[in-house]
PDB file of C-alpha atoms in Angstrom:
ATOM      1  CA  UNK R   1      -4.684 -24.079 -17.586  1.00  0.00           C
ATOM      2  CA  UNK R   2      -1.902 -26.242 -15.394  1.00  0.00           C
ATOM      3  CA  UNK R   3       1.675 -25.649 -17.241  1.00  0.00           C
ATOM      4  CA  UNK R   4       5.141 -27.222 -16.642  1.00  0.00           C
ATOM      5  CA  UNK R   5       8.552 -25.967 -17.424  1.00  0.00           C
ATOM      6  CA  UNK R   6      11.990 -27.651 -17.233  1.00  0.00           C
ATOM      7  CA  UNK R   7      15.247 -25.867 -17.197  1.00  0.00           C
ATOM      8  CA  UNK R   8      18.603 -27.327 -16.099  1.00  0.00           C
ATOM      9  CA  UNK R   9      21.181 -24.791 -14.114  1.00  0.00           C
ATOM     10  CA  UNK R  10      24.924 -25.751 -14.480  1.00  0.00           C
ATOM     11  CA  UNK R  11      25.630 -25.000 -10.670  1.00  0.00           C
ATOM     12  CA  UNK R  12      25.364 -26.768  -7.378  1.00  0.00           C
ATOM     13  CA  UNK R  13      21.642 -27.029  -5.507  1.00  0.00           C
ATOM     14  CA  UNK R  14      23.923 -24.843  -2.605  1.00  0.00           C
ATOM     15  CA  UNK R  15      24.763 -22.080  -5.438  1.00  0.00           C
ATOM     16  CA  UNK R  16      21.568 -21.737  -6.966  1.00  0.00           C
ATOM     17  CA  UNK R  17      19.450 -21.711  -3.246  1.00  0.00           C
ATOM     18  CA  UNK R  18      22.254 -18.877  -2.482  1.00  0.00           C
ATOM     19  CA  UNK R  19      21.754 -16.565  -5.615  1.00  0.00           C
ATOM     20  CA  UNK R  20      18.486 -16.868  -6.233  1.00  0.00           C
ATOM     21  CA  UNK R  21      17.413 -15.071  -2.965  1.00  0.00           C
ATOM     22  CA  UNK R  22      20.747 -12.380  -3.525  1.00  0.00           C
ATOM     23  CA  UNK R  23      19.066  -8.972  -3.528  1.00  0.00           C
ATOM     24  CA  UNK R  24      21.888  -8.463  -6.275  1.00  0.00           C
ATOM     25  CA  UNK R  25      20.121 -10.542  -8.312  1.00  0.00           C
ATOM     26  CA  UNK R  26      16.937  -9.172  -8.489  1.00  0.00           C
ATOM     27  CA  UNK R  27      18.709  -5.700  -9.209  1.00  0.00           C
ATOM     28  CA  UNK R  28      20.874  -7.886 -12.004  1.00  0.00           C
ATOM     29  CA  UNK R  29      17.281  -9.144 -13.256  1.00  0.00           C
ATOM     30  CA  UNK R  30      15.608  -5.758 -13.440  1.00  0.00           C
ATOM     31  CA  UNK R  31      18.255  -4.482 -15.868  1.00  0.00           C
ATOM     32  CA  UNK R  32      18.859  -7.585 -18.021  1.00  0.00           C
ATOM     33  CA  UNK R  33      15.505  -8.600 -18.284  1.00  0.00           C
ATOM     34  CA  UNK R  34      13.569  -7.139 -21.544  1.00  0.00           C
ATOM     35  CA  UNK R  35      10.639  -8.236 -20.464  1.00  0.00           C
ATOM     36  CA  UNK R  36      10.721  -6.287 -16.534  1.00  0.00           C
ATOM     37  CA  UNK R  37      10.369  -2.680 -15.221  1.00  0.00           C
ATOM     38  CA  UNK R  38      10.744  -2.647 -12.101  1.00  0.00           C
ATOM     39  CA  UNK R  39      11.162  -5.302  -9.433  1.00  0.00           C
ATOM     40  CA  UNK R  40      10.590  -4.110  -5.606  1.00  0.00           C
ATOM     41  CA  UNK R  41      11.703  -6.783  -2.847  1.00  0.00           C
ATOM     42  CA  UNK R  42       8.939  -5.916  -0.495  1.00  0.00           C
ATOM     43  CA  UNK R  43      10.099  -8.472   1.894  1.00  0.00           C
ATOM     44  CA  UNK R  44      12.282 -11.900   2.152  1.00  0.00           C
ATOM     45  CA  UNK R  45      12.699 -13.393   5.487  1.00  0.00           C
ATOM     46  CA  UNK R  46      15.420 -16.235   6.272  1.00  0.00           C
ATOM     47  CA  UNK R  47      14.644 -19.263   9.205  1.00  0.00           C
ATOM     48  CA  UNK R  48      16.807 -22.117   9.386  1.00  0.00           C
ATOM     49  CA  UNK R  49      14.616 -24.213   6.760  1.00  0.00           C
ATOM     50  CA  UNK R  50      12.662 -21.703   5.262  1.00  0.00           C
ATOM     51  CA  UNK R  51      12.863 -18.225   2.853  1.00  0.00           C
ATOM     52  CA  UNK R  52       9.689 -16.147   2.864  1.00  0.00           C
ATOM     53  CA  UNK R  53       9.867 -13.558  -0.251  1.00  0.00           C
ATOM     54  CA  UNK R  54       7.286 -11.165  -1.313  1.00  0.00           C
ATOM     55  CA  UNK R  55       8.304  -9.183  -4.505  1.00  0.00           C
ATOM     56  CA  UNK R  56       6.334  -6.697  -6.837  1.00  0.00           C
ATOM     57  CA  UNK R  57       6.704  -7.141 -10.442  1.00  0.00           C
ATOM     58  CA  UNK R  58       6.159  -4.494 -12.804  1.00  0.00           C
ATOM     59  CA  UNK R  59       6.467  -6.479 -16.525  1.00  0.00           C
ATOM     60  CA  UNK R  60       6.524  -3.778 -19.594  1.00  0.00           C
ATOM     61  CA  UNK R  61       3.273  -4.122 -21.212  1.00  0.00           C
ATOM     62  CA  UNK R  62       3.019  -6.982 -23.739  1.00  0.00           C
ATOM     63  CA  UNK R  63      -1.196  -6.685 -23.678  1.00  0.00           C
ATOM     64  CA  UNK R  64      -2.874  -4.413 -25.217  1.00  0.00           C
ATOM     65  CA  UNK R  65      -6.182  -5.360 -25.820  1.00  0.00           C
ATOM     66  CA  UNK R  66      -8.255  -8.459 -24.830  1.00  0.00           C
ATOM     67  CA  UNK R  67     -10.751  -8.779 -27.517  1.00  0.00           C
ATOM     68  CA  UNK R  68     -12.613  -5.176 -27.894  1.00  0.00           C
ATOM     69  CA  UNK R  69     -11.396  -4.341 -24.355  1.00  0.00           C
ATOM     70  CA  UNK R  70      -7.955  -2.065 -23.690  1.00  0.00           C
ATOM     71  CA  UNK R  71      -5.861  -3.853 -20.779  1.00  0.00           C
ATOM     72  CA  UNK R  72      -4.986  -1.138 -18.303  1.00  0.00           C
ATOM     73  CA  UNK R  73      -1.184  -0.128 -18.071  1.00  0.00           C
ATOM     74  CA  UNK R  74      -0.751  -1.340 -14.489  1.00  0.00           C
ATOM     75  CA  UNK R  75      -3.282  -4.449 -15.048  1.00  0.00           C
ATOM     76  CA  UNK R  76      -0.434  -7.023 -15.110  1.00  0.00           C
ATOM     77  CA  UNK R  77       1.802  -5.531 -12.045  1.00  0.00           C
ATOM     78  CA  UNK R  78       1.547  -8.070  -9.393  1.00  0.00           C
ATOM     79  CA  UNK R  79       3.663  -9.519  -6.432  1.00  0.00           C
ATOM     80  CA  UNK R  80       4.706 -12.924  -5.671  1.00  0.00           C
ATOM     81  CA  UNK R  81       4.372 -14.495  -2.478  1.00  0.00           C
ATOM     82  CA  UNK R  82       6.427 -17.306  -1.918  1.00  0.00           C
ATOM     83  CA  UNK R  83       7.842 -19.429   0.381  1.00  0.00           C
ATOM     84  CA  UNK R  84      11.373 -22.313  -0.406  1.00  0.00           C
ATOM     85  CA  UNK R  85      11.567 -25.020   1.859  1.00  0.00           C
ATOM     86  CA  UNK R  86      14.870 -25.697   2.160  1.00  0.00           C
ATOM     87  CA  UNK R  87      14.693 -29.215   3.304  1.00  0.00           C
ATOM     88  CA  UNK R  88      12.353 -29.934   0.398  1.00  0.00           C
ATOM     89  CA  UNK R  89      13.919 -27.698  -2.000  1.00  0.00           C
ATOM     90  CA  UNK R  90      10.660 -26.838  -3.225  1.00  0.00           C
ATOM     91  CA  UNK R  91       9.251 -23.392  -3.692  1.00  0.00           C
ATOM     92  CA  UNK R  92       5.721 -22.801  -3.663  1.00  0.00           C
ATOM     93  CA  UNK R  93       4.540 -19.518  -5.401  1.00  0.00           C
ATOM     94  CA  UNK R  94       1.190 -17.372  -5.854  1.00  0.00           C
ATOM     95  CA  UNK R  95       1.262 -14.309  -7.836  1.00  0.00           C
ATOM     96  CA  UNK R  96      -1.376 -12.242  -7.076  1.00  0.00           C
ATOM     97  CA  UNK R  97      -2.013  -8.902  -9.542  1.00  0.00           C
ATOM     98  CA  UNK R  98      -2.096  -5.519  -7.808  1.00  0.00           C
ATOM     99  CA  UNK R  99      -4.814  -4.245  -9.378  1.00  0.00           C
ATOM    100  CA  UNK R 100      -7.883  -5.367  -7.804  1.00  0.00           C
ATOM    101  CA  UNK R 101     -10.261  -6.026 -10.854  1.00  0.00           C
ATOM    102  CA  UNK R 102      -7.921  -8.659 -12.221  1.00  0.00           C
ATOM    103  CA  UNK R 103      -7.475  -9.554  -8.814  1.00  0.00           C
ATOM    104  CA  UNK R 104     -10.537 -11.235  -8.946  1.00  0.00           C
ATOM    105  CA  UNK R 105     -10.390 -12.937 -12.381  1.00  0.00           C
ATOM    106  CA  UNK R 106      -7.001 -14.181 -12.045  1.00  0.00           C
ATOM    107  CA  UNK R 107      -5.277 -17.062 -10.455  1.00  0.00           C
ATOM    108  CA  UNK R 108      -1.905 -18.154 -10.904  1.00  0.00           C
ATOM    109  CA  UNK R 109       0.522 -19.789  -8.479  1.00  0.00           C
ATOM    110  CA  UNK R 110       2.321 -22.989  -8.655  1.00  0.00           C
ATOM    111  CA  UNK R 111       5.887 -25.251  -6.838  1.00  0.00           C
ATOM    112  CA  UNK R 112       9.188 -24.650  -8.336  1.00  0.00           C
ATOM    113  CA  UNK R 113      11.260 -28.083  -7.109  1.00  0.00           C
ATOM    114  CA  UNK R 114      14.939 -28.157  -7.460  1.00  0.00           C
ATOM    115  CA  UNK R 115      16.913 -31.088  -7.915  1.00  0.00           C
ATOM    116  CA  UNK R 116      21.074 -31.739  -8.202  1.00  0.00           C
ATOM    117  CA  UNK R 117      22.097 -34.038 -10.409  1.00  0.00           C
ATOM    118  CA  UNK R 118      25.928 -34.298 -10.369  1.00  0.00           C
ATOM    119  CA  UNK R 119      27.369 -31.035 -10.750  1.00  0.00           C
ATOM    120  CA  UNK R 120      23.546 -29.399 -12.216  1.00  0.00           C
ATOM    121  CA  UNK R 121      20.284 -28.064 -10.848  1.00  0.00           C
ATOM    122  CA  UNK R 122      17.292 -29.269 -12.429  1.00  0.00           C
ATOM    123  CA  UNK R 123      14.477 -26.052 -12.132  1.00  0.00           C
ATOM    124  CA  UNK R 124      10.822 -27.566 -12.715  1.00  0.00           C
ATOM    125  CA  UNK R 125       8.271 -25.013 -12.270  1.00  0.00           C
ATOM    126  CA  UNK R 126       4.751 -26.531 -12.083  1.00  0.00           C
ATOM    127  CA  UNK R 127       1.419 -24.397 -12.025  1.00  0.00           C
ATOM    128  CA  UNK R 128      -1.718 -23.324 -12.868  1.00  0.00           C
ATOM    129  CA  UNK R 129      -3.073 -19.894 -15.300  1.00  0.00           C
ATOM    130  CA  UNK R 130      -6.792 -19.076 -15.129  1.00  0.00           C
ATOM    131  CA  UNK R 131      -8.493 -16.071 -16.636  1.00  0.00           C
ATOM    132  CA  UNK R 132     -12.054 -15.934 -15.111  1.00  0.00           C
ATOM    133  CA  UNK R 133     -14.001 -13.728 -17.793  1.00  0.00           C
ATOM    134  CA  UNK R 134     -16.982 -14.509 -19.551  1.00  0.00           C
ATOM    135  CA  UNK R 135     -15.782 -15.656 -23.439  1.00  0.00           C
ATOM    136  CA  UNK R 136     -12.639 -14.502 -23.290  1.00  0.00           C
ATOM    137  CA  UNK R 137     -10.892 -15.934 -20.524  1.00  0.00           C
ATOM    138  CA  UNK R 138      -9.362 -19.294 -22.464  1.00  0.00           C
ATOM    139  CA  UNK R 139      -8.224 -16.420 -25.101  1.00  0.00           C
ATOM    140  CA  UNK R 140      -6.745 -14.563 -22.233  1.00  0.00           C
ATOM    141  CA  UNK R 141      -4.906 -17.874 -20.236  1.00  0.00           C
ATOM    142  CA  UNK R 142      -3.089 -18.461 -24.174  1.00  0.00           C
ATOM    143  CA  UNK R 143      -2.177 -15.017 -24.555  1.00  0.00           C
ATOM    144  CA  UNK R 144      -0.832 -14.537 -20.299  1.00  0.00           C
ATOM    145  CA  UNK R 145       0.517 -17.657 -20.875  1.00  0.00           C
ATOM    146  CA  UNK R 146       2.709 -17.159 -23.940  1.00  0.00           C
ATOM    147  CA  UNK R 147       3.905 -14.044 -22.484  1.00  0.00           C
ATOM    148  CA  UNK R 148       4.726 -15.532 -18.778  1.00  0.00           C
ATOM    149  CA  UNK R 149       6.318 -18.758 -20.731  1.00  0.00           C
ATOM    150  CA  UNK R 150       8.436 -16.185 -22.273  1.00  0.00           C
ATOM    151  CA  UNK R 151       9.312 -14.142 -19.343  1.00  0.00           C
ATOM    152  CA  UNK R 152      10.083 -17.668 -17.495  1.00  0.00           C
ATOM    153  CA  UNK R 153      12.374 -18.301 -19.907  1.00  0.00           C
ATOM    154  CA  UNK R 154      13.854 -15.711 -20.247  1.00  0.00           C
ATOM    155  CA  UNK R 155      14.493 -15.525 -16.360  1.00  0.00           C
ATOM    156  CA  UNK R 156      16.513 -18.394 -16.466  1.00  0.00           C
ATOM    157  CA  UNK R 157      18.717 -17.606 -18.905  1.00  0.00           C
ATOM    158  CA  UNK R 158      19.258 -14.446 -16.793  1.00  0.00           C
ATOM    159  CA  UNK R 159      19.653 -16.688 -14.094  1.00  0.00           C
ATOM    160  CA  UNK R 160      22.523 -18.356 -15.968  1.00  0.00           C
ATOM    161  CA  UNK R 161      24.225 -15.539 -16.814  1.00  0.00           C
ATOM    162  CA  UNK R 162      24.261 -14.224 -13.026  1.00  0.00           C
ATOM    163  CA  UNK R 163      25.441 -17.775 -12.048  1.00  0.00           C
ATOM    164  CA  UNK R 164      28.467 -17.989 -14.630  1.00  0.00           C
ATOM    165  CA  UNK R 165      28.938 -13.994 -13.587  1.00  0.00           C
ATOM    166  CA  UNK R 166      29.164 -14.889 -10.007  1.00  0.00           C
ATOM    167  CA  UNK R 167      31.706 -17.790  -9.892  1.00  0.00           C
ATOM    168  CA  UNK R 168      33.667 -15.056 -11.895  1.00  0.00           C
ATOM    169  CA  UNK R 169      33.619 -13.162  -8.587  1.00  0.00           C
TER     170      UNK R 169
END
């Protein structure tokens, strides 16, 4: 399943490259966020036109069951590898699922591109969801989805907050 999301960011490209990769911000998210445990910044590494980032998410469990089948507590922890090119202003993503069953069966990465428009940042996160299981895999991509849409969106508008919260200084 490919997906696309648009979001507009009332701060400068400059701000939004800067706070997005603030470790303050991922402890901000981790609290604000209904939808997160835990988030563990495993690594991030700065070059002159590049950020490197691996991060472990641990969501609170939104599923269950899939079908007949219970969904392990840990099944949906996973850690995103990514890498913003800051020339481009594009970041490319894969989050890969700790656990290695659903390892296996699922894919989902994608390219977050960031664009100023007078005094905005337009967020458009492109990507692809697929379940690989037998019958229920297309039930499981509209379920994963809903829920990631959800947590995407709800991101942002975390992201907002922590924006208007740091020009307060």
């Amino acid at each position: 399943m490919k997906f696309k999301l648009e979001n507009t960011l009332e701060s400068s490209l400059d701000n939004v490259e800067k706070l997005m990769f603030s470790r303050e911000y991922y402890a901000f998210l981790e609290k604000n966020h209904s939808g997160v445990d835990a988030i563990e910044v495993i690594d991030q590494t700065f070059t002159d036109d590049k950020v490197r980032r691996e991060v472990k998410y641990t969501p609170k469990p939104i599923i269950r069951k899939v079908g007949p089948k219970e969904v392990p507590k840990d099944a949906l922890v996973f850690t995103e590898y990514s890498t913003y090119d800051r020339k481009r202003h594009t970041l490319e993503f894969e989050n890969k699922p700790r656990m290695g069953f659903v390892q296996k069966r699922l894919i989902n990465r994608g390219v977050m591109t960031f664009v100023q428009r007078g005094g905005e940042t337009f967020r458009t996160v492109e990507g692809e969801l697929t379940v690989k299981f037998p019958l229920l895999g297309i039930i499981a991509e509209r379920i994963i989805y809903s829920q990631a849409r959800k947590i995407l969106e709800e991101e942002v508008e975390c992201f907002k907050k922590y924006i208007k919260l740091s020009a307060k200084g």
